[in-house]
GROMACS .gro file of C-alpha atoms in nm:
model
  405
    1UNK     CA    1   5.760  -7.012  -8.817
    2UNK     CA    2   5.492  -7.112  -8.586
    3UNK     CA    3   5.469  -6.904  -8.262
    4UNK     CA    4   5.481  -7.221  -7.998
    5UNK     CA    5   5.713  -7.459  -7.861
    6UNK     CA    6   5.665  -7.789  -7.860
    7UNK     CA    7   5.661  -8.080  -7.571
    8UNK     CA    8   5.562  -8.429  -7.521
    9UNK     CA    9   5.500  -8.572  -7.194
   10UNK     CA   10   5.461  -8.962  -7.191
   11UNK     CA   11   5.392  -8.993  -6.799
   12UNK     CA   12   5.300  -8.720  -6.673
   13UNK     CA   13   5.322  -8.327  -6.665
   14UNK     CA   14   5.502  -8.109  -6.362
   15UNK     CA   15   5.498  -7.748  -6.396
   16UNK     CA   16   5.657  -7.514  -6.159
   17UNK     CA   17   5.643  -7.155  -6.301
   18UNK     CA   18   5.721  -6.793  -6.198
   19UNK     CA   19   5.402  -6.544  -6.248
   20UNK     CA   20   5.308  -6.161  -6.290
   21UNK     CA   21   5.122  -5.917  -6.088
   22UNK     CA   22   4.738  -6.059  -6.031
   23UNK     CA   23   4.625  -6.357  -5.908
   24UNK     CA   24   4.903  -6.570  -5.894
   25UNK     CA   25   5.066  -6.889  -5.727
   26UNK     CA   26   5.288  -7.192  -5.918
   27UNK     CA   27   5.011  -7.443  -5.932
   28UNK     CA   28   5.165  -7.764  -6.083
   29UNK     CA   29   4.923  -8.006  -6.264
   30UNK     CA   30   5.006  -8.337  -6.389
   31UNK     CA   31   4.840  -8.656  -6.593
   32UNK     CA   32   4.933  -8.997  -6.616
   33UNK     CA   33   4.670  -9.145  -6.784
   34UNK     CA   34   4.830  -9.163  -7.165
   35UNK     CA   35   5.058  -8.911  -7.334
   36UNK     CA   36   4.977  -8.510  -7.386
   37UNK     CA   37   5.108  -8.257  -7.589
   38UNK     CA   38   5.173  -7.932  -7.497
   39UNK     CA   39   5.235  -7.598  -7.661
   40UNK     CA   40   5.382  -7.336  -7.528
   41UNK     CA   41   5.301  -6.955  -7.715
   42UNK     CA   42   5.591  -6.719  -7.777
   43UNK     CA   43   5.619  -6.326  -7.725
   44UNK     CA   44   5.469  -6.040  -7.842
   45UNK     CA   45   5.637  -5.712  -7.947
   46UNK     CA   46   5.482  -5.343  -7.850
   47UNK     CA   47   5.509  -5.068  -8.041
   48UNK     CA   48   5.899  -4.974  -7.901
   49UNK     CA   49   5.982  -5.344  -7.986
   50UNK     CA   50   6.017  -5.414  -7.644
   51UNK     CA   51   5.923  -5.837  -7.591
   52UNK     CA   52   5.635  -5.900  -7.378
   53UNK     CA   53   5.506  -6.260  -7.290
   54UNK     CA   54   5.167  -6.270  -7.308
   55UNK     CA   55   4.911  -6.209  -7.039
   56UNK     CA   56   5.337  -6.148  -6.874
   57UNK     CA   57   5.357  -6.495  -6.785
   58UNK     CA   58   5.362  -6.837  -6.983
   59UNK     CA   59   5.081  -6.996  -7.167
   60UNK     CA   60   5.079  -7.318  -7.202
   61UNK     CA   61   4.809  -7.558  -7.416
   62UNK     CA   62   4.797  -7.905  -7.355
   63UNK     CA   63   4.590  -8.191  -7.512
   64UNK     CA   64   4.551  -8.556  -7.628
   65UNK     CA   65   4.583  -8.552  -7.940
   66UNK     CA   66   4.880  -8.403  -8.122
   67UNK     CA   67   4.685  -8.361  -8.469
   68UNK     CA   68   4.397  -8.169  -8.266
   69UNK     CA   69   4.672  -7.957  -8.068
   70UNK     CA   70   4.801  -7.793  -8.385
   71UNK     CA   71   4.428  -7.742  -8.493
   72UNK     CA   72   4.375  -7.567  -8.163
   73UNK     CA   73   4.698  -7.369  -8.148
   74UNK     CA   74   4.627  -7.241  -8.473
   75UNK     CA   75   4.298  -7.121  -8.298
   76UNK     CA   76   4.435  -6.976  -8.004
   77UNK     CA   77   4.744  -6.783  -8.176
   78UNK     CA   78   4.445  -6.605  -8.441
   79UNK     CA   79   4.290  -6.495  -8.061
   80UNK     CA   80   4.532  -6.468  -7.761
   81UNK     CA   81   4.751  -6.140  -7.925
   82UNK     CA   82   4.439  -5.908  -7.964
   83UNK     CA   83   4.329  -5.965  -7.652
   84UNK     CA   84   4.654  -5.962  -7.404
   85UNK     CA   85   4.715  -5.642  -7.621
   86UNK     CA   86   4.384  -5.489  -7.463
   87UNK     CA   87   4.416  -5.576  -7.192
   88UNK     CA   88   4.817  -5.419  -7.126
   89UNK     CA   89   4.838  -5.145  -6.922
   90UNK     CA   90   5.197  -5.134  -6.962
   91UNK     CA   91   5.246  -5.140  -7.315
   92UNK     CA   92   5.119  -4.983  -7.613
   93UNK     CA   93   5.058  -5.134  -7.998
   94UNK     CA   94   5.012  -5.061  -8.276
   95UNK     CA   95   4.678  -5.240  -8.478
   96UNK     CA   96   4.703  -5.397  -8.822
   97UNK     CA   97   4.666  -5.085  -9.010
   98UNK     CA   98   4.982  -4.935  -8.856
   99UNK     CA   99   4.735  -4.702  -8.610
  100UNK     CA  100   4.797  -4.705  -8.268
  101UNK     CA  101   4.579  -4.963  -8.053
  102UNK     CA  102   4.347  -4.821  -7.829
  103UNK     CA  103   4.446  -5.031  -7.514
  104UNK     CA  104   4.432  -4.969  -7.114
  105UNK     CA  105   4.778  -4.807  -7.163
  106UNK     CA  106   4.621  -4.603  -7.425
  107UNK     CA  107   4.352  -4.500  -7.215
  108UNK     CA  108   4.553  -4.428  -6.908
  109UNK     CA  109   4.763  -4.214  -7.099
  110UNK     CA  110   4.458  -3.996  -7.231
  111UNK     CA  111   4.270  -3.910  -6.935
  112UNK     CA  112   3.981  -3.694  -6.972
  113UNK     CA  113   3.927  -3.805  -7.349
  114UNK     CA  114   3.637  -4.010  -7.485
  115UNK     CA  115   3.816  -4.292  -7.690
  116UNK     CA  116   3.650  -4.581  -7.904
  117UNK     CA  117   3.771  -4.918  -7.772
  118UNK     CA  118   3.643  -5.220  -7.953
  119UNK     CA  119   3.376  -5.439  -7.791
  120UNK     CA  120   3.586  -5.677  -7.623
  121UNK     CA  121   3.799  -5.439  -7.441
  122UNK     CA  122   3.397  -5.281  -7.342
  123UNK     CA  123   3.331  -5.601  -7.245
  124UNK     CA  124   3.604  -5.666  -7.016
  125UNK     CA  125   3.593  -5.326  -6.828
  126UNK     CA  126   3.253  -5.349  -6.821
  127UNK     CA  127   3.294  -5.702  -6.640
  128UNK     CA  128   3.577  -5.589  -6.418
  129UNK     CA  129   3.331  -5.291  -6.301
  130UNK     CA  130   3.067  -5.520  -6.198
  131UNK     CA  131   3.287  -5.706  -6.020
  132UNK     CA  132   3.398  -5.476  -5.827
  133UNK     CA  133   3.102  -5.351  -5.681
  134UNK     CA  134   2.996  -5.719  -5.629
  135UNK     CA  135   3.307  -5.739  -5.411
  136UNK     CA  136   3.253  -5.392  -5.236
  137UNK     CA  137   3.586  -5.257  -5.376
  138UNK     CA  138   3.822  -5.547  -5.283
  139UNK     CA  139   3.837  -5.571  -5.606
  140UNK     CA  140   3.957  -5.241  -5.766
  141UNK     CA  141   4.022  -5.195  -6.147
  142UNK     CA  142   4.180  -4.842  -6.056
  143UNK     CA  143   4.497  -4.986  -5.882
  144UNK     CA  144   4.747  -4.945  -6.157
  145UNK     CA  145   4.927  -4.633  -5.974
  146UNK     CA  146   4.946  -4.856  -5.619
  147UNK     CA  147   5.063  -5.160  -5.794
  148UNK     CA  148   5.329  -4.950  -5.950
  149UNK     CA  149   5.423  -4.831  -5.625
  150UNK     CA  150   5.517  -5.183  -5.461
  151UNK     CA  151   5.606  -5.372  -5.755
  152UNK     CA  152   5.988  -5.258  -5.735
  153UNK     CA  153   6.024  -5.364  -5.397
  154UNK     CA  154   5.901  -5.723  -5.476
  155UNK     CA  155   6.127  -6.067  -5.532
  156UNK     CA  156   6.071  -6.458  -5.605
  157UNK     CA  157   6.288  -6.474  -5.289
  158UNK     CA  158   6.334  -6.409  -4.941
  159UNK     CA  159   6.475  -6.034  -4.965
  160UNK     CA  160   6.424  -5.757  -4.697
  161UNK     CA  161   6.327  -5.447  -4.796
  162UNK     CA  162   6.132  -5.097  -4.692
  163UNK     CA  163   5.740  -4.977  -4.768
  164UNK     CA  164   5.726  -4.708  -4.962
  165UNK     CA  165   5.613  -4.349  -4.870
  166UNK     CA  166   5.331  -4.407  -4.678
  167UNK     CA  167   5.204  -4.047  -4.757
  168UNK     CA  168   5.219  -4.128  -5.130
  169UNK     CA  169   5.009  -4.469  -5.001
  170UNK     CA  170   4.753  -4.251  -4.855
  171UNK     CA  171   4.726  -4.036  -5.119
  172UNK     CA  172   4.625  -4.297  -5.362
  173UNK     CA  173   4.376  -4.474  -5.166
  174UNK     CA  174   4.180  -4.188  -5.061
  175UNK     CA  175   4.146  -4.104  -5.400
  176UNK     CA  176   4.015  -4.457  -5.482
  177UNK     CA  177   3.658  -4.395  -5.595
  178UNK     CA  178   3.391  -4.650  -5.388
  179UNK     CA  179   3.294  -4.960  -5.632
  180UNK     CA  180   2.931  -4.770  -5.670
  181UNK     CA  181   3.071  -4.481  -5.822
  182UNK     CA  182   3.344  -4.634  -6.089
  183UNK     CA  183   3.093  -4.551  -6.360
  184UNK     CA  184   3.160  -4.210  -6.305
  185UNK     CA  185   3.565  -4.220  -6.324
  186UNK     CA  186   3.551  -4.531  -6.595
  187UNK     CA  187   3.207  -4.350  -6.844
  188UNK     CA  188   3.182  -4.703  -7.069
  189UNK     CA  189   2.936  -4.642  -7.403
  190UNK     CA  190   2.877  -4.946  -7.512
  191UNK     CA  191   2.660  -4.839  -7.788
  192UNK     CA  192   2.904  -4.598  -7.928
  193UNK     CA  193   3.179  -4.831  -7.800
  194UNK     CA  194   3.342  -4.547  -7.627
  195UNK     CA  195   3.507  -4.508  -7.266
  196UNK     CA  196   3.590  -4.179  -7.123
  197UNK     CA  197   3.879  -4.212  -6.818
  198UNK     CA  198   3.745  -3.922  -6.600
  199UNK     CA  199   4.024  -3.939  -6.264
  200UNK     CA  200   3.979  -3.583  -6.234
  201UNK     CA  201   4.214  -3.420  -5.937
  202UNK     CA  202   4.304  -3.794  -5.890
  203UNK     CA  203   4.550  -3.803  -6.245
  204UNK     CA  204   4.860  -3.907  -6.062
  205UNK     CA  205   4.760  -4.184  -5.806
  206UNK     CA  206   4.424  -4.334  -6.024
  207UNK     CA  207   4.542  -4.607  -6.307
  208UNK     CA  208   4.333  -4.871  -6.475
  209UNK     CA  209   4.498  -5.225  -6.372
  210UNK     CA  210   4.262  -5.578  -6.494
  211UNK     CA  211   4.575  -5.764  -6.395
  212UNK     CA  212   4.371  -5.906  -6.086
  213UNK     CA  213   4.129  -6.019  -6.338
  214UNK     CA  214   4.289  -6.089  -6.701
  215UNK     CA  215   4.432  -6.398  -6.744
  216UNK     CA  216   4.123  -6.611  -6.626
  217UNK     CA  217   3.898  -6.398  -6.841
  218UNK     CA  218   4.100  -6.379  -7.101
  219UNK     CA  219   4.134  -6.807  -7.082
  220UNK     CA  220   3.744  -6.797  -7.098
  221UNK     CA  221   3.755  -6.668  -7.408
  222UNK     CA  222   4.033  -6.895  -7.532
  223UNK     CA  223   3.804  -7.181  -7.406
  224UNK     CA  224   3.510  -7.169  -7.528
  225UNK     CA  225   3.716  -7.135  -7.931
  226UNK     CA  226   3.840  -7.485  -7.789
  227UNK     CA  227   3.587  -7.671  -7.652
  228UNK     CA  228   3.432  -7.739  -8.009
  229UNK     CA  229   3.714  -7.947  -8.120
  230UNK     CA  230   3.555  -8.207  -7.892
  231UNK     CA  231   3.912  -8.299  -7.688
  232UNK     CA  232   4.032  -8.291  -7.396
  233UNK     CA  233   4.264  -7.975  -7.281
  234UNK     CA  234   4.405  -7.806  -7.027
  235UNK     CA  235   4.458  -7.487  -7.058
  236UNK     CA  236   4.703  -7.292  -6.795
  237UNK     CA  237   4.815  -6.890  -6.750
  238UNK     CA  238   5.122  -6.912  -6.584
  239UNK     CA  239   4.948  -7.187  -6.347
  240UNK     CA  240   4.739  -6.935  -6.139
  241UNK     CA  241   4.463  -6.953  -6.361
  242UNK     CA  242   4.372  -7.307  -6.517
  243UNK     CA  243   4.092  -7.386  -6.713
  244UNK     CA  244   4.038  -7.806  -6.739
  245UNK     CA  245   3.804  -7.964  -7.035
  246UNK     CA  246   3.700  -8.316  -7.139
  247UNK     CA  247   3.379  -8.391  -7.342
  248UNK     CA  248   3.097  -8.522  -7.130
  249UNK     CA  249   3.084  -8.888  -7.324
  250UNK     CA  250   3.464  -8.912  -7.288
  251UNK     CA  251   3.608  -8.763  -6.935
  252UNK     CA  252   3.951  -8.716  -6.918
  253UNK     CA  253   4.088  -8.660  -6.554
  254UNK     CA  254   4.366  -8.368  -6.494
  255UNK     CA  255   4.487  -8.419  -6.197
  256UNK     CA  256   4.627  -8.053  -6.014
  257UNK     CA  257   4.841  -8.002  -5.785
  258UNK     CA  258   4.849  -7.693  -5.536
  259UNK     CA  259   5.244  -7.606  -5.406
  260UNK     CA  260   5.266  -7.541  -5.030
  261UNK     CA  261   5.352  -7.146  -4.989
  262UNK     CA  262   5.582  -7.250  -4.706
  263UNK     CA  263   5.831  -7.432  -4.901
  264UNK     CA  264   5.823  -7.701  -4.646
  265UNK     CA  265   5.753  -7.950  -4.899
  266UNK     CA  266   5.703  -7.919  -5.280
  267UNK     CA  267   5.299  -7.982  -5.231
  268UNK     CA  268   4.981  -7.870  -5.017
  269UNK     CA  269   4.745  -8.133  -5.154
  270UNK     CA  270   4.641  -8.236  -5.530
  271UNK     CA  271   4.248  -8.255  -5.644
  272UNK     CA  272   4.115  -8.390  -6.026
  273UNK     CA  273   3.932  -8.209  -6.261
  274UNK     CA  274   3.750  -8.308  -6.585
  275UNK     CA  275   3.561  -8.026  -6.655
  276UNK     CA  276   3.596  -7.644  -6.466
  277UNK     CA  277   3.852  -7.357  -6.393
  278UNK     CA  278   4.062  -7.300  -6.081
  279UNK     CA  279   4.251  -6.997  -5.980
  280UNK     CA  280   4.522  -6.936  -5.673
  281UNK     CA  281   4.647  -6.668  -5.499
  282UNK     CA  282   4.955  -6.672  -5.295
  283UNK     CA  283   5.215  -6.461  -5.109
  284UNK     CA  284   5.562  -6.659  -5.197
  285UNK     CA  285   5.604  -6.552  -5.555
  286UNK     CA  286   5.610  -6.178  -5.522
  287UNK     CA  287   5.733  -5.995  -5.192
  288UNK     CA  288   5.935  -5.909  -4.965
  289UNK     CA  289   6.042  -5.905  -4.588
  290UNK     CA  290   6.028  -5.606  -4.350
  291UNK     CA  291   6.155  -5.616  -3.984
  292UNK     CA  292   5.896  -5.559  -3.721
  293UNK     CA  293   6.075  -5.583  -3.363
  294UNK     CA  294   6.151  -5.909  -3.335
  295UNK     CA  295   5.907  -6.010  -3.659
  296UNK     CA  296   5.922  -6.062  -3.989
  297UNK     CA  297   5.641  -5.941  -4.196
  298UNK     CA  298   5.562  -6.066  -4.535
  299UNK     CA  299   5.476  -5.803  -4.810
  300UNK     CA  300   5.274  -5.902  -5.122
  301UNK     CA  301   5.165  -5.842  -5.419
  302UNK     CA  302   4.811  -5.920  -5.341
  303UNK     CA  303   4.684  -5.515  -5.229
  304UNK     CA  304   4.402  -5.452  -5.020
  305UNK     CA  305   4.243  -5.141  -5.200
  306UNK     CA  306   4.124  -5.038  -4.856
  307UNK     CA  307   4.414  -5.024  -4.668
  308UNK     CA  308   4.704  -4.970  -4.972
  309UNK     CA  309   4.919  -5.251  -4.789
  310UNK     CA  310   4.906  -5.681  -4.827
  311UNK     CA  311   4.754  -5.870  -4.558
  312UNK     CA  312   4.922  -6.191  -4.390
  313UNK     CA  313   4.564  -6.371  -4.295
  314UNK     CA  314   4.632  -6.630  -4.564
  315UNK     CA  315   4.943  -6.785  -4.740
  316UNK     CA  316   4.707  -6.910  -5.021
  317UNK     CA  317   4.390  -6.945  -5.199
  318UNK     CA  318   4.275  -7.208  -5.427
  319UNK     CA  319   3.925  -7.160  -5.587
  320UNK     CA  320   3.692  -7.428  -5.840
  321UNK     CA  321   3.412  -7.369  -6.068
  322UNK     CA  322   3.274  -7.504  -6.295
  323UNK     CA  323   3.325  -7.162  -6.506
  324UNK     CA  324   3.413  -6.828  -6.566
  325UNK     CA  325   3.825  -6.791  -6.486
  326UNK     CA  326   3.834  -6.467  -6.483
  327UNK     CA  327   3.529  -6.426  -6.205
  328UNK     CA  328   3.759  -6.689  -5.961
  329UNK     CA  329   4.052  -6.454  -6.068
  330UNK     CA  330   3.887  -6.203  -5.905
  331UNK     CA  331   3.740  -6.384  -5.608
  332UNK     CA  332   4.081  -6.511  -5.497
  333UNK     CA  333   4.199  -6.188  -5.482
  334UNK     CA  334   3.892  -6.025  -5.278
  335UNK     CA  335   3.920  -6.333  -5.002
  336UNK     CA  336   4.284  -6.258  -4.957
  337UNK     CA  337   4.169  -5.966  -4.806
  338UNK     CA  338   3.903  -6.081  -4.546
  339UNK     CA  339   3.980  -6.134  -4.227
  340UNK     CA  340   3.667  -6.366  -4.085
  341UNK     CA  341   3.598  -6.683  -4.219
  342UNK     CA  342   3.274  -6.653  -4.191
  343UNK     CA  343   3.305  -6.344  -4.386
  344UNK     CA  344   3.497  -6.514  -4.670
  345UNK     CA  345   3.216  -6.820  -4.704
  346UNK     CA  346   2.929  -6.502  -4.749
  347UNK     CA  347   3.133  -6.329  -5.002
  348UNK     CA  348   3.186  -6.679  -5.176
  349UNK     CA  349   2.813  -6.748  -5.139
  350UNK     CA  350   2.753  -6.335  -5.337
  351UNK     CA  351   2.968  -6.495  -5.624
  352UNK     CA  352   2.803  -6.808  -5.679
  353UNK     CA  353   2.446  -6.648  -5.618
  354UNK     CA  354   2.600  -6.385  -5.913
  355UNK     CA  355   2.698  -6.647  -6.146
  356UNK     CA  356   2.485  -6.946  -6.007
  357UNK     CA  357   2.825  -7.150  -6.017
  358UNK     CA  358   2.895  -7.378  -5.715
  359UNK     CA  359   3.206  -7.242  -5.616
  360UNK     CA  360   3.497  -7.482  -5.395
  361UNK     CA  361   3.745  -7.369  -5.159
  362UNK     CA  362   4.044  -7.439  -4.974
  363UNK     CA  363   4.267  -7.143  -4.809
  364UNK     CA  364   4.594  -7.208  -4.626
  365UNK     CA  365   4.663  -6.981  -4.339
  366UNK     CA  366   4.960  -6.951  -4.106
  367UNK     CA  367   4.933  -7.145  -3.777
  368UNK     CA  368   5.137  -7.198  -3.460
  369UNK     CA  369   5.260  -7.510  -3.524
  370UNK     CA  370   5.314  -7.517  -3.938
  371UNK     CA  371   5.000  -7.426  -4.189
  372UNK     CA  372   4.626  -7.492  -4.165
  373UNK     CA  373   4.423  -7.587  -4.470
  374UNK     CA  374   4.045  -7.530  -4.449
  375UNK     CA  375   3.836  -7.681  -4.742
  376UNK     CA  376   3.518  -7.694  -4.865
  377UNK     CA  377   3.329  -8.006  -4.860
  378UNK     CA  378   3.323  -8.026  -5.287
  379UNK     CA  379   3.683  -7.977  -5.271
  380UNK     CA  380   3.791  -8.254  -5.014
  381UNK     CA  381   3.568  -8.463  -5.230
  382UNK     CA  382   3.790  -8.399  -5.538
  383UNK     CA  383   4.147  -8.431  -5.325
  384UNK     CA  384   4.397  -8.701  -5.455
  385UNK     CA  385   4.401  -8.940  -5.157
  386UNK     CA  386   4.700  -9.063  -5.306
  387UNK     CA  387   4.903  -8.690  -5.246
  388UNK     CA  388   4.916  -8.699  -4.880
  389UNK     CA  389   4.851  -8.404  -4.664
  390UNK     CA  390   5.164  -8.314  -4.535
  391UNK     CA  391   5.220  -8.375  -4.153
  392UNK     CA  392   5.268  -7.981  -4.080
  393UNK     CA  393   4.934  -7.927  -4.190
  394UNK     CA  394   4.605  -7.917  -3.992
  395UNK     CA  395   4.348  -8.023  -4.263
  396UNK     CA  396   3.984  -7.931  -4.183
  397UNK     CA  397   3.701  -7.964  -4.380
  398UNK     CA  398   3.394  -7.694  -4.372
  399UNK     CA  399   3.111  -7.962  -4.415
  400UNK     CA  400   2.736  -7.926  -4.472
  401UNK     CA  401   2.795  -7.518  -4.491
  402UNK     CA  402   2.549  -7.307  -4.667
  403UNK     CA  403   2.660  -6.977  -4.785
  404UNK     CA  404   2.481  -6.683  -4.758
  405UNK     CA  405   2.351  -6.539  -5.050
   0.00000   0.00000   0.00000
């Protein structure tokens, strides 16, 4: 039995789903231009038999052609369990030979030992490493024992609830290690395809996490086994991480739509695609309230390694590239956590200098009167005029801007 479910969509596509821990926000998309077919791939099973949905959210394929979708299903199913399976810190497998799978839960649970990791595990920590110090630690592949911390606290719904032990916060963030010196706690070997986990005195508060980063690199991969099949897909990780594909002599327009983190109204704004990624973070999926006086503050999933708590500058993020998922995956995150906006555009501008990708924005942030929605000039350009902006909304666009690199 084949491990997908099958739809068919003759108007159009909706999607409103629930996400994991990592860049996330319910980013609906939808096409009207001629029917699609969508797959949808089924769980996995660790080595306890415990089900686990892979990359812990729902992945979702969806073409033009129903003959080409099996093709690429078939494609995708021989890929997508080897690599969520790295990439788990939460669960351990075993590999086809009955040994166990050396995985991030593997390695967290051997600190101290030099283990031999296959390349594309190297690859990825190598990757989230260099991001990291590209971000100046906003980014932090060491925040598994943090995340683990909140993550019982949060809800899909309003709920109030208390911060944990802010001594047992402190404790884990001062033994974060700076973004320059991760090669030190994370020793990688890529020519022995080895990695040594070295948290020293830091055991109990240091845990490898790529949850931030995962799903959009892990989509990457899943991509570029696609794109030869020459038709148009789309391409979606629990709908915070998208990737969008049509061949160049026969564009194909996916049209995505951004929910408003307010719950106001169902959505922000709505922008087409034919060819790139886009990732989202947001606050109204996982969190919950705490009572400040005679305020209500909003705790999220989205950490700020430098502080241990969530910040409330933004409600949302959207980000567009023409490439590389899992790098946006990662920049949403980091610009959740800077204040300026000014400061945001120049860390934007260090990504696309990185990865000489034009990158487009637009963040939503709370405002007096309802939500404002700054975006960049590429991004207004590719807004559905037909999805009005919502009245709430103060829509501004960043024009003529030139990040600094």
């Amino acid at each position: 039995m084949r491990n997908f479910l099958k739809t068919l969509s003759i108007s159009s596509i909706f999607l409103c789903l629930s996400l994991f821990s990592g860049c996330q926000k319910n980013i609906p998309y939808e096409n009207t231009e001629k029917k699609t077919f969508t797959n949808y791939f089924d769980v996995f099973t660790d080595s306890e038999g415990n089900l686990v949905l892979p990359l812990n959210t729902t992945i979702q394929l969806t073409m033009t052609d129903e003959k080409k979708l099996a093709e690429a299903t078939t494609l995708v199913e021989a890929q997508l369990p080897l690599w969520h399976k790295l990439a788990d810190s939460h669960h351990r497998y075993l590999d086809d030979q009955g040994n166990e799978l050396h995985n991030v839960a593997y390695i967290n649970q051997h600190p101290g030992e030099t283990i031999s990791i296959e390349p594309e595990l190297a690859a990825m920590l190598s990757a989230a490493i260099e991001l990291s110090q590209l971000s100046d630690g906003l980014f932090h592949p060491l925040l598994g024992s943090l995340s683990a911390l909140w993550e019982p606290k949060f809800a899909p719904f309003p709920t109030e609830n208390t911060d944990p032990d802010s001594a047992l916060i402190a404790q884990i963030t001062g033994c974060l290690p700076a973004a320059a010196d991760l090669n030190e706690v994370l020793q990688l070997d890529p020519e022995r395809r080895t990695v040594r986990f070295e948290p020293g005195a830091c055991e109990n508060s240091l845990q490898i996490s790529l949850g931030a980063m995962a799903k959009g690199y892990i989509l990457d991969q899943l991509a570029a086994e696609l794109k030869p099949l020459n038709t148009p897909f789309l391409l979606d990780a629990g709908s915070s991480s998208i990737i969008a594909w049509s061949p160049d002599d026969a564009p194909y327009s996916w049209k995505i739509g951004v929910r408003d983190p307010s719950g106001q109204t169902s959505l922000l704004y709505a922008f087409t695609l034919t060819q790139g990624v886009v990732s989202t973070s947001a606050d109204d999926q996982n969190y919950f309230l705490i009572q400040d006086g005679d305020q209500q503050i909003r705790r999220h999933h989205i950490l700020n390694p430098h502080t241990g708590y969530s910040e409330n500058w933004l409600r949302s993020v959207t980000l567009s590239a023409p490439d590389q998922a899992g790098t946006l995956d990662v920049l949403s995150t980091v610009l959740y956590n800077i204040e300026d906006a000014a400061q945001r555009r120049a860390m934007i501008g260090r990504f696309e200098a990185k990865t000489q990708l034009a990158m487009d924005y637009a963040w939503c942030e709370p405002a007096d009167a309802g939500l404002k929605l700054t975006v960049s000039e590429g991004m207004d350009q590719k807004r559905m005029t037909s999805a009005a902006i919502p009245d709430f909304v103060d829509y501004q666009i960043q024009r003529g801007e030139k990040h600094e690199k």
